[in-house]
Amino acid sequence: MANLVSSWFKTTRILPENYIFPVDERPGSVEVPLCRNIPLIDLSTTQSQIVQEILHACQEFGFFQVINHGVSVDLINDTMELFKEIFNMPVEEKEKLYTNDPTKSYKFFTSSYNYIDEKIHFWRDNLQHPCHPIDEWVHSWPEKPTNYRNVVRKYSLEVRKLSLRMLELICEGLGLKHGYFGEELTGAQLLSINHYPRCPDPSLTLGIPKHADHSLIPMLLQESIQGLQVFKDGQWFNVAPVPHAFVVNIGHQLQVISNGKLRSAEHRAVTNLREARTSIASFIFPCQDTIIQPAQLMSDLEVPRFQPFKFKDFSRLFHEKMGDTEAVMKVYRIKP
Ligand code: OGA
Ligand code: NI
């Protein structure tokens, strides 16, 4: 348990060797530009305008941010404060919560699922648990702080509602039949909270290395501290933190369903010399046995670019290949 970065980082001013990434993976000292083009979409405008903007963003960047989304600022602040409180708890308290048991749905751990075997660790701690259907899971969540279940329940429900709204808009944009993203495709939700303590040398390490998300649709709440970077046209860009906005991106499942029309962009999290950063990711997943395949898109003449697969097989492969997106997609991609 003593391995949680948030429990020991204050004891060293030097980045331990096993956190130093290879030269071609580490951020280095080069200045990363802000991506000015990641659209900030105002959900209070007209439906047809929103659909157009979202579709454009998903095709071009695979990333966008939403504001005026209906999730209250108070709920956002309370949830963020609560999670920060957890990572700042005394070591003995965190010890009680700690588990990286792969058979458990609830996890509180550091780096990746593969801590024991990995050569290089990620500079992050993570708390994660399922949250849909909520009444099935709420009892397995932490009991402390005492308002945890109450606040996180509200937050999970609100964020799920917003994710489903995004899917409806994407559905319309893709020309799929209304309600296409039903319970089979959206039957699971995972809340995953990352905490990146301040780091003695952000140029050498990463909070999360380059990856794309294997869910259907992720939605991320970040603090006003820069850390999320997206890889576009062979270059890294910072995603500007916008207070109380959600960052939305395309997961692999949506990439396949859209027959590759929507991009599942690679991204990473870098660390910060002076400040800790916490981010709250909510992932919507299909049910384990759901078959994922390109939907009947606009025309029957369209050639499918991916083979059908069961979501659980994709998931297993994704974890076996340790999140190596290209290695997994290669298995299912149909060569032209
Ligand atoms: C993730 C992720 C980025 C961040 O959790 O999959 O990409 O900024 N997080 O924490
Ligand atoms: Ni991610």
PDB file of C-alpha atoms in Angstrom, residues 1-281:
ATOM      1  CA  MET A   1       0.000   0.000   0.000  1.00  0.00           C
ATOM      2  CA  ALA A   2       2.884   2.310   0.753  1.00  0.00           C
ATOM      3  CA  ASN A   3       3.274   2.447  -3.018  1.00  0.00           C
ATOM      4  CA  LEU A   4       0.550   5.120  -3.523  1.00  0.00           C
ATOM      5  CA  VAL A   5       2.453   8.121  -4.903  1.00  0.00           C
ATOM      6  CA  SER A   6       0.340  10.483  -2.796  1.00  0.00           C
ATOM      7  CA  SER A   7       1.620   8.689   0.325  1.00  0.00           C
ATOM      8  CA  TRP A   8       5.365   9.035  -0.282  1.00  0.00           C
ATOM      9  CA  PHE A   9       6.055  11.822  -2.799  1.00  0.00           C
ATOM     10  CA  LYS A  10       6.891  14.339  -0.080  1.00  0.00           C
ATOM     11  CA  THR A  11       9.791  12.172   1.098  1.00  0.00           C
ATOM     12  CA  THR A  12      11.861  12.733  -2.059  1.00  0.00           C
ATOM     13  CA  ARG A  13      13.041  15.639  -4.163  1.00  0.00           C
ATOM     14  CA  ILE A  14      14.326  13.356  -6.876  1.00  0.00           C
ATOM     15  CA  LEU A  15      12.207  11.372  -9.284  1.00  0.00           C
ATOM     16  CA  PRO A  16      12.866   7.677  -8.592  1.00  0.00           C
ATOM     17  CA  GLU A  17      14.468   5.770 -11.459  1.00  0.00           C
ATOM     18  CA  ASN A  18      11.480   3.487 -11.990  1.00  0.00           C
ATOM     19  CA  TYR A  19       9.326   6.520 -12.912  1.00  0.00           C
ATOM     20  CA  ILE A  20      11.608   7.672 -15.732  1.00  0.00           C
ATOM     21  CA  PHE A  21      10.099   6.968 -19.157  1.00  0.00           C
ATOM     22  CA  PRO A  22      12.214   6.210 -22.264  1.00  0.00           C
ATOM     23  CA  VAL A  23      13.335   9.287 -24.194  1.00  0.00           C
ATOM     24  CA  ASP A  24      10.821   8.810 -27.017  1.00  0.00           C
ATOM     25  CA  GLU A  25       7.866   8.529 -24.601  1.00  0.00           C
ATOM     26  CA  ARG A  26       8.685  11.155 -21.966  1.00  0.00           C
ATOM     27  CA  PRO A  27       7.378  14.736 -22.331  1.00  0.00           C
ATOM     28  CA  GLY A  28      10.870  16.315 -22.260  1.00  0.00           C
ATOM     29  CA  SER A  29      11.312  20.028 -21.741  1.00  0.00           C
ATOM     30  CA  VAL A  30       9.815  21.221 -25.024  1.00  0.00           C
ATOM     31  CA  GLU A  31       6.956  23.661 -24.698  1.00  0.00           C
ATOM     32  CA  VAL A  32       3.675  22.009 -25.741  1.00  0.00           C
ATOM     33  CA  PRO A  33       1.294  24.429 -27.506  1.00  0.00           C
ATOM     34  CA  LEU A  34      -2.296  24.901 -26.479  1.00  0.00           C
ATOM     35  CA  CYS A  35      -4.702  23.340 -28.950  1.00  0.00           C
ATOM     36  CA  ARG A  36      -6.836  26.301 -29.892  1.00  0.00           C
ATOM     37  CA  ASN A  37      -9.030  24.252 -32.150  1.00  0.00           C
ATOM     38  CA  ILE A  38     -10.600  21.800 -29.726  1.00  0.00           C
ATOM     39  CA  PRO A  39     -14.161  23.059 -29.879  1.00  0.00           C
ATOM     40  CA  LEU A  40     -15.927  24.410 -26.847  1.00  0.00           C
ATOM     41  CA  ILE A  41     -19.553  23.530 -27.490  1.00  0.00           C
ATOM     42  CA  ASP A  42     -22.331  25.463 -25.813  1.00  0.00           C
ATOM     43  CA  LEU A  43     -25.175  23.041 -25.124  1.00  0.00           C
ATOM     44  CA  SER A  44     -27.678  25.867 -24.703  1.00  0.00           C
ATOM     45  CA  THR A  45     -27.702  26.675 -28.427  1.00  0.00           C
ATOM     46  CA  THR A  46     -29.960  25.080 -31.024  1.00  0.00           C
ATOM     47  CA  GLN A  47     -29.992  21.315 -31.425  1.00  0.00           C
ATOM     48  CA  SER A  48     -29.048  21.348 -35.106  1.00  0.00           C
ATOM     49  CA  GLN A  49     -26.093  23.619 -34.453  1.00  0.00           C
ATOM     50  CA  ILE A  50     -24.889  21.421 -31.567  1.00  0.00           C
ATOM     51  CA  VAL A  51     -25.162  18.256 -33.665  1.00  0.00           C
ATOM     52  CA  GLN A  52     -23.150  19.838 -36.423  1.00  0.00           C
ATOM     53  CA  GLU A  53     -20.437  21.084 -34.068  1.00  0.00           C
ATOM     54  CA  ILE A  54     -20.151  17.770 -32.228  1.00  0.00           C
ATOM     55  CA  LEU A  55     -19.887  15.754 -35.402  1.00  0.00           C
ATOM     56  CA  HIS A  56     -17.262  18.045 -36.825  1.00  0.00           C
ATOM     57  CA  ALA A  57     -15.263  17.861 -33.579  1.00  0.00           C
ATOM     58  CA  CYS A  58     -15.467  14.060 -33.463  1.00  0.00           C
ATOM     59  CA  GLN A  59     -14.304  13.717 -37.044  1.00  0.00           C
ATOM     60  CA  GLU A  60     -11.515  16.256 -36.832  1.00  0.00           C
ATOM     61  CA  PHE A  61     -10.127  15.919 -33.282  1.00  0.00           C
ATOM     62  CA  GLY A  62     -11.967  13.154 -31.476  1.00  0.00           C
ATOM     63  CA  PHE A  63     -12.159  15.656 -28.591  1.00  0.00           C
ATOM     64  CA  PHE A  64     -14.430  18.524 -27.586  1.00  0.00           C
ATOM     65  CA  GLN A  65     -15.524  20.321 -24.434  1.00  0.00           C
ATOM     66  CA  VAL A  66     -19.058  21.150 -23.379  1.00  0.00           C
ATOM     67  CA  ILE A  67     -20.381  24.064 -21.333  1.00  0.00           C
ATOM     68  CA  ASN A  68     -23.914  24.946 -20.213  1.00  0.00           C
ATOM     69  CA  HIS A  69     -24.371  21.199 -19.844  1.00  0.00           C
ATOM     70  CA  GLY A  70     -26.844  21.244 -16.980  1.00  0.00           C
ATOM     71  CA  VAL A  71     -24.671  19.609 -14.287  1.00  0.00           C
ATOM     72  CA  SER A  72     -24.675  22.088 -11.406  1.00  0.00           C
ATOM     73  CA  VAL A  73     -21.500  23.907 -10.434  1.00  0.00           C
ATOM     74  CA  ASP A  74     -22.159  23.053  -6.774  1.00  0.00           C
ATOM     75  CA  LEU A  75     -22.329  19.341  -7.520  1.00  0.00           C
ATOM     76  CA  ILE A  76     -19.144  19.549  -9.616  1.00  0.00           C
ATOM     77  CA  ASN A  77     -17.291  21.408  -6.847  1.00  0.00           C
ATOM     78  CA  ASP A  78     -18.542  19.105  -4.077  1.00  0.00           C
ATOM     79  CA  THR A  79     -17.514  16.004  -6.034  1.00  0.00           C
ATOM     80  CA  MET A  80     -14.062  17.345  -6.867  1.00  0.00           C
ATOM     81  CA  GLU A  81     -13.476  18.397  -3.239  1.00  0.00           C
ATOM     82  CA  LEU A  82     -14.564  14.990  -2.003  1.00  0.00           C
ATOM     83  CA  PHE A  83     -12.136  13.112  -4.232  1.00  0.00           C
ATOM     84  CA  LYS A  84      -9.286  15.461  -3.371  1.00  0.00           C
ATOM     85  CA  GLU A  85     -10.037  14.836   0.272  1.00  0.00           C
ATOM     86  CA  ILE A  86      -9.633  11.088  -0.269  1.00  0.00           C
ATOM     87  CA  PHE A  87      -6.201  11.394  -1.846  1.00  0.00           C
ATOM     88  CA  ASN A  88      -5.139  13.794   0.913  1.00  0.00           C
ATOM     89  CA  MET A  89      -6.261  11.534   3.757  1.00  0.00           C
ATOM     90  CA  PRO A  90      -3.646  10.274   6.222  1.00  0.00           C
ATOM     91  CA  VAL A  91      -1.765   7.195   5.027  1.00  0.00           C
ATOM     92  CA  GLU A  92      -3.500   4.934   7.598  1.00  0.00           C
ATOM     93  CA  GLU A  93      -6.927   5.960   6.307  1.00  0.00           C
ATOM     94  CA  LYS A  94      -5.942   5.359   2.687  1.00  0.00           C
ATOM     95  CA  GLU A  95      -4.554   1.984   3.677  1.00  0.00           C
ATOM     96  CA  LYS A  96      -8.041   0.876   4.662  1.00  0.00           C
ATOM     97  CA  LEU A  97      -9.339   1.723   1.182  1.00  0.00           C
ATOM     98  CA  TYR A  98      -6.397   0.331  -0.788  1.00  0.00           C
ATOM     99  CA  THR A  99      -6.981  -2.625  -3.120  1.00  0.00           C
ATOM    100  CA  ASN A 100      -5.840  -3.580  -6.582  1.00  0.00           C
ATOM    101  CA  ASP A 101      -7.412  -7.015  -6.465  1.00  0.00           C
ATOM    102  CA  PRO A 102      -8.386  -7.718 -10.103  1.00  0.00           C
ATOM    103  CA  THR A 103     -11.416  -9.753  -9.000  1.00  0.00           C
ATOM    104  CA  LYS A 104     -12.871  -6.748  -7.157  1.00  0.00           C
ATOM    105  CA  SER A 105     -14.955  -4.146  -8.948  1.00  0.00           C
ATOM    106  CA  TYR A 106     -13.808  -1.374  -6.617  1.00  0.00           C
ATOM    107  CA  LYS A 107     -10.113  -0.412  -6.795  1.00  0.00           C
ATOM    108  CA  PHE A 108      -7.841   2.102  -5.089  1.00  0.00           C
ATOM    109  CA  PHE A 109      -4.339   1.683  -6.412  1.00  0.00           C
ATOM    110  CA  THR A 110      -1.362   3.363  -8.045  1.00  0.00           C
ATOM    111  CA  SER A 111       0.081   3.412 -11.598  1.00  0.00           C
ATOM    112  CA  SER A 112      -1.601   0.663 -13.667  1.00  0.00           C
ATOM    113  CA  TYR A 113      -3.297  -2.693 -13.008  1.00  0.00           C
ATOM    114  CA  ASN A 114       0.098  -4.162 -13.755  1.00  0.00           C
ATOM    115  CA  TYR A 115       2.201  -2.536 -11.020  1.00  0.00           C
ATOM    116  CA  ILE A 116       4.093  -5.715 -10.125  1.00  0.00           C
ATOM    117  CA  ASP A 117       5.304  -6.512 -13.654  1.00  0.00           C
ATOM    118  CA  GLU A 118       5.680  -3.083 -15.226  1.00  0.00           C
ATOM    119  CA  LYS A 119       9.208  -1.661 -15.550  1.00  0.00           C
ATOM    120  CA  ILE A 120       8.129   1.963 -15.278  1.00  0.00           C
ATOM    121  CA  HIS A 121       5.374   3.242 -13.030  1.00  0.00           C
ATOM    122  CA  PHE A 122       2.937   6.054 -13.820  1.00  0.00           C
ATOM    123  CA  TRP A 123       2.972   9.090 -11.536  1.00  0.00           C
ATOM    124  CA  ARG A 124      -0.657   8.737 -10.470  1.00  0.00           C
ATOM    125  CA  ASP A 125      -2.990   7.137  -7.978  1.00  0.00           C
ATOM    126  CA  ASN A 126      -6.443   6.006  -9.023  1.00  0.00           C
ATOM    127  CA  LEU A 127      -9.756   5.245  -7.411  1.00  0.00           C
ATOM    128  CA  GLN A 128     -12.340   3.500  -9.562  1.00  0.00           C
ATOM    129  CA  HIS A 129     -15.634   1.711  -9.264  1.00  0.00           C
ATOM    130  CA  PRO A 130     -18.694   0.902 -11.371  1.00  0.00           C
ATOM    131  CA  CYS A 131     -21.743   3.119 -10.962  1.00  0.00           C
ATOM    132  CA  HIS A 132     -24.496   1.755 -13.217  1.00  0.00           C
ATOM    133  CA  PRO A 133     -27.022   0.398 -12.451  1.00  0.00           C
ATOM    134  CA  ILE A 134     -26.345   2.511  -9.410  1.00  0.00           C
ATOM    135  CA  ASP A 135     -28.270   0.506  -6.808  1.00  0.00           C
ATOM    136  CA  GLU A 136     -26.266  -2.569  -7.679  1.00  0.00           C
ATOM    137  CA  TRP A 137     -22.955  -0.899  -6.873  1.00  0.00           C
ATOM    138  CA  VAL A 138     -23.422   1.882  -4.349  1.00  0.00           C
ATOM    139  CA  HIS A 139     -22.940  -0.548  -1.443  1.00  0.00           C
ATOM    140  CA  SER A 140     -19.456  -1.462  -2.624  1.00  0.00           C
ATOM    141  CA  TRP A 141     -18.259   2.153  -2.625  1.00  0.00           C
ATOM    142  CA  PRO A 142     -16.211   3.774   0.161  1.00  0.00           C
ATOM    143  CA  GLU A 143     -18.222   4.692   3.254  1.00  0.00           C
ATOM    144  CA  LYS A 144     -15.928   7.570   4.168  1.00  0.00           C
ATOM    145  CA  PRO A 145     -15.989  10.520   3.902  1.00  0.00           C
ATOM    146  CA  THR A 146     -19.529  10.140   5.232  1.00  0.00           C
ATOM    147  CA  ASN A 147     -21.087  12.042   2.315  1.00  0.00           C
ATOM    148  CA  TYR A 148     -19.247   9.916  -0.297  1.00  0.00           C
ATOM    149  CA  ARG A 149     -22.136   7.722  -1.411  1.00  0.00           C
ATOM    150  CA  ASN A 150     -24.613  10.548  -1.418  1.00  0.00           C
ATOM    151  CA  VAL A 151     -22.506  12.982  -3.468  1.00  0.00           C
ATOM    152  CA  VAL A 152     -20.998  10.430  -5.848  1.00  0.00           C
ATOM    153  CA  ARG A 153     -24.422   8.908  -6.509  1.00  0.00           C
ATOM    154  CA  LYS A 154     -25.773  12.288  -7.611  1.00  0.00           C
ATOM    155  CA  TYR A 155     -22.682  13.028  -9.679  1.00  0.00           C
ATOM    156  CA  SER A 156     -22.685   9.609 -11.422  1.00  0.00           C
ATOM    157  CA  LEU A 157     -26.368   9.932 -12.354  1.00  0.00           C
ATOM    158  CA  GLU A 158     -25.936  13.463 -13.717  1.00  0.00           C
ATOM    159  CA  VAL A 159     -22.867  12.586 -15.739  1.00  0.00           C
ATOM    160  CA  ARG A 160     -24.558   9.490 -17.121  1.00  0.00           C
ATOM    161  CA  LYS A 161     -27.516  11.595 -18.203  1.00  0.00           C
ATOM    162  CA  LEU A 162     -25.165  13.996 -19.955  1.00  0.00           C
ATOM    163  CA  SER A 163     -23.252  11.144 -21.657  1.00  0.00           C
ATOM    164  CA  LEU A 164     -26.513   9.698 -22.978  1.00  0.00           C
ATOM    165  CA  ARG A 165     -27.461  13.131 -24.282  1.00  0.00           C
ATOM    166  CA  MET A 166     -24.118  13.328 -26.110  1.00  0.00           C
ATOM    167  CA  LEU A 167     -24.784   9.894 -27.605  1.00  0.00           C
ATOM    168  CA  GLU A 168     -28.239  10.975 -28.787  1.00  0.00           C
ATOM    169  CA  LEU A 169     -26.692  13.978 -30.536  1.00  0.00           C
ATOM    170  CA  ILE A 170     -23.973  11.816 -32.097  1.00  0.00           C
ATOM    171  CA  CYS A 171     -26.664   9.327 -33.132  1.00  0.00           C
ATOM    172  CA  GLU A 172     -28.520  12.072 -34.943  1.00  0.00           C
ATOM    173  CA  GLY A 173     -25.308  13.367 -36.500  1.00  0.00           C
ATOM    174  CA  LEU A 174     -24.422   9.914 -37.821  1.00  0.00           C
ATOM    175  CA  GLY A 175     -27.901   9.386 -39.212  1.00  0.00           C
ATOM    176  CA  LEU A 176     -28.631   6.368 -36.996  1.00  0.00           C
ATOM    177  CA  LYS A 177     -32.121   5.565 -35.841  1.00  0.00           C
ATOM    178  CA  HIS A 178     -33.310   7.384 -32.728  1.00  0.00           C
ATOM    179  CA  GLY A 179     -32.435   5.436 -29.567  1.00  0.00           C
ATOM    180  CA  TYR A 180     -29.656   3.418 -31.204  1.00  0.00           C
ATOM    181  CA  PHE A 181     -27.486   3.743 -28.078  1.00  0.00           C
ATOM    182  CA  GLY A 182     -29.754   1.737 -25.796  1.00  0.00           C
ATOM    183  CA  GLU A 183     -29.003  -0.267 -22.675  1.00  0.00           C
ATOM    184  CA  GLU A 184     -27.000  -2.971 -24.523  1.00  0.00           C
ATOM    185  CA  LEU A 185     -24.495  -0.398 -25.693  1.00  0.00           C
ATOM    186  CA  THR A 186     -24.531   1.771 -22.567  1.00  0.00           C
ATOM    187  CA  GLY A 187     -25.305  -0.735 -19.805  1.00  0.00           C
ATOM    188  CA  ALA A 188     -22.155  -0.118 -17.762  1.00  0.00           C
ATOM    189  CA  GLN A 189     -20.470   2.953 -16.337  1.00  0.00           C
ATOM    190  CA  LEU A 190     -17.157   3.295 -14.520  1.00  0.00           C
ATOM    191  CA  LEU A 191     -16.026   6.253 -12.484  1.00  0.00           C
ATOM    192  CA  SER A 192     -12.238   6.552 -12.492  1.00  0.00           C
ATOM    193  CA  ILE A 193     -10.550   9.276 -10.497  1.00  0.00           C
ATOM    194  CA  ASN A 194      -6.926  10.104 -11.218  1.00  0.00           C
ATOM    195  CA  HIS A 195      -4.729  11.959  -8.795  1.00  0.00           C
ATOM    196  CA  TYR A 196      -1.345  13.259  -9.921  1.00  0.00           C
ATOM    197  CA  PRO A 197       0.666  14.584  -6.959  1.00  0.00           C
ATOM    198  CA  ARG A 198       3.163  17.346  -7.661  1.00  0.00           C
ATOM    199  CA  CYS A 199       6.171  15.816  -9.277  1.00  0.00           C
ATOM    200  CA  PRO A 200       9.902  16.600  -8.885  1.00  0.00           C
ATOM    201  CA  ASP A 201      10.549  16.304 -12.652  1.00  0.00           C
ATOM    202  CA  PRO A 202       7.549  16.370 -15.029  1.00  0.00           C
ATOM    203  CA  SER A 203       9.864  16.273 -18.066  1.00  0.00           C
ATOM    204  CA  LEU A 204      10.867  12.655 -17.348  1.00  0.00           C
ATOM    205  CA  THR A 205       7.627  10.997 -16.354  1.00  0.00           C
ATOM    206  CA  LEU A 206       3.909  10.702 -17.134  1.00  0.00           C
ATOM    207  CA  GLY A 207       0.715  10.459 -15.150  1.00  0.00           C
ATOM    208  CA  ILE A 208      -0.848   8.304 -17.880  1.00  0.00           C
ATOM    209  CA  PRO A 209       1.136   7.436 -21.037  1.00  0.00           C
ATOM    210  CA  LYS A 210      -0.221   7.778 -24.570  1.00  0.00           C
ATOM    211  CA  HIS A 211      -3.448   5.810 -24.994  1.00  0.00           C
ATOM    212  CA  ALA A 212      -6.942   5.964 -26.412  1.00  0.00           C
ATOM    213  CA  ASP A 213      -9.946   5.006 -24.302  1.00  0.00           C
ATOM    214  CA  HIS A 214     -11.527   1.627 -24.933  1.00  0.00           C
ATOM    215  CA  SER A 215     -14.989   2.578 -23.702  1.00  0.00           C
ATOM    216  CA  LEU A 216     -17.898   3.901 -25.765  1.00  0.00           C
ATOM    217  CA  ILE A 217     -17.761   7.487 -24.574  1.00  0.00           C
ATOM    218  CA  PRO A 218     -15.598   9.026 -21.854  1.00  0.00           C
ATOM    219  CA  MET A 219     -16.345  12.292 -20.117  1.00  0.00           C
ATOM    220  CA  LEU A 220     -13.647  14.003 -18.080  1.00  0.00           C
ATOM    221  CA  LEU A 221     -13.806  16.713 -15.480  1.00  0.00           C
ATOM    222  CA  GLN A 222     -10.462  18.392 -14.912  1.00  0.00           C
ATOM    223  CA  GLU A 223      -9.349  21.103 -12.533  1.00  0.00           C
ATOM    224  CA  SER A 224      -8.016  24.468 -13.701  1.00  0.00           C
ATOM    225  CA  ILE A 225      -4.547  22.932 -13.932  1.00  0.00           C
ATOM    226  CA  GLN A 226      -3.132  21.879 -17.252  1.00  0.00           C
ATOM    227  CA  GLY A 227      -2.258  18.207 -17.660  1.00  0.00           C
ATOM    228  CA  LEU A 228      -4.313  16.613 -20.422  1.00  0.00           C
ATOM    229  CA  GLN A 229      -2.611  16.479 -23.823  1.00  0.00           C
ATOM    230  CA  VAL A 230      -3.937  15.219 -27.138  1.00  0.00           C
ATOM    231  CA  PHE A 231      -1.864  13.789 -30.008  1.00  0.00           C
ATOM    232  CA  LYS A 232      -2.856  15.298 -33.350  1.00  0.00           C
ATOM    233  CA  ASP A 233      -1.014  15.167 -36.676  1.00  0.00           C
ATOM    234  CA  GLY A 234       2.098  13.804 -34.995  1.00  0.00           C
ATOM    235  CA  GLN A 235       2.255  16.484 -32.324  1.00  0.00           C
ATOM    236  CA  TRP A 236       1.196  16.925 -28.690  1.00  0.00           C
ATOM    237  CA  PHE A 237      -1.203  19.713 -27.723  1.00  0.00           C
ATOM    238  CA  ASN A 238      -2.512  20.853 -24.345  1.00  0.00           C
ATOM    239  CA  VAL A 239      -6.250  20.695 -23.828  1.00  0.00           C
ATOM    240  CA  ALA A 240      -7.048  23.989 -22.105  1.00  0.00           C
ATOM    241  CA  PRO A 241      -8.771  23.551 -18.762  1.00  0.00           C
ATOM    242  CA  VAL A 242     -12.125  25.355 -18.863  1.00  0.00           C
ATOM    243  CA  PRO A 243     -13.736  25.747 -15.436  1.00  0.00           C
ATOM    244  CA  HIS A 244     -16.681  23.346 -14.945  1.00  0.00           C
ATOM    245  CA  ALA A 245     -16.601  22.144 -18.556  1.00  0.00           C
ATOM    246  CA  PHE A 246     -16.571  18.443 -19.426  1.00  0.00           C
ATOM    247  CA  VAL A 247     -14.033  17.115 -21.891  1.00  0.00           C
ATOM    248  CA  VAL A 248     -15.683  14.539 -24.138  1.00  0.00           C
ATOM    249  CA  ASN A 249     -13.867  12.168 -26.452  1.00  0.00           C
ATOM    250  CA  ILE A 250     -14.588   9.199 -28.672  1.00  0.00           C
ATOM    251  CA  GLY A 251     -13.913   5.736 -27.265  1.00  0.00           C
ATOM    252  CA  HIS A 252     -12.884   2.752 -29.397  1.00  0.00           C
ATOM    253  CA  GLN A 253     -16.397   1.307 -29.378  1.00  0.00           C
ATOM    254  CA  LEU A 254     -17.844   4.456 -30.889  1.00  0.00           C
ATOM    255  CA  GLN A 255     -15.047   4.532 -33.435  1.00  0.00           C
ATOM    256  CA  VAL A 256     -16.033   1.032 -34.569  1.00  0.00           C
ATOM    257  CA  ILE A 257     -19.793   1.688 -34.497  1.00  0.00           C
ATOM    258  CA  SER A 258     -19.261   4.801 -36.630  1.00  0.00           C
ATOM    259  CA  ASN A 259     -17.178   2.667 -39.029  1.00  0.00           C
ATOM    260  CA  GLY A 260     -14.166   4.862 -38.394  1.00  0.00           C
ATOM    261  CA  LYS A 261     -15.939   8.148 -39.149  1.00  0.00           C
ATOM    262  CA  LEU A 262     -15.373   9.332 -35.601  1.00  0.00           C
ATOM    263  CA  ARG A 263     -11.794   9.452 -34.345  1.00  0.00           C
ATOM    264  CA  SER A 264     -10.653   7.887 -31.125  1.00  0.00           C
ATOM    265  CA  ALA A 265      -7.788  10.280 -30.407  1.00  0.00           C
ATOM    266  CA  GLU A 266      -4.698   9.342 -28.455  1.00  0.00           C
ATOM    267  CA  HIS A 267      -4.002  11.379 -25.361  1.00  0.00           C
ATOM    268  CA  ARG A 268      -1.925  11.368 -22.157  1.00  0.00           C
ATOM    269  CA  ALA A 269      -1.675  13.087 -18.789  1.00  0.00           C
ATOM    270  CA  VAL A 270       1.476  14.933 -17.792  1.00  0.00           C
ATOM    271  CA  THR A 271       2.424  15.918 -14.258  1.00  0.00           C
ATOM    272  CA  ASN A 272       3.042  19.265 -12.640  1.00  0.00           C
ATOM    273  CA  LEU A 273       6.010  20.569 -10.655  1.00  0.00           C
ATOM    274  CA  ARG A 274       4.095  22.805  -8.287  1.00  0.00           C
ATOM    275  CA  GLU A 275       0.548  21.552  -7.980  1.00  0.00           C
ATOM    276  CA  ALA A 276      -1.294  18.288  -7.587  1.00  0.00           C
ATOM    277  CA  ARG A 277      -4.038  17.657 -10.148  1.00  0.00           C
ATOM    278  CA  THR A 278      -7.165  15.535  -9.856  1.00  0.00           C
ATOM    279  CA  SER A 279      -9.368  14.482 -12.753  1.00  0.00           C
ATOM    280  CA  ILE A 280     -12.658  12.596 -12.707  1.00  0.00           C
ATOM    281  CA  ALA A 281     -13.316  10.354 -15.695  1.00  0.00           C
TER     282      ALA A 281
END
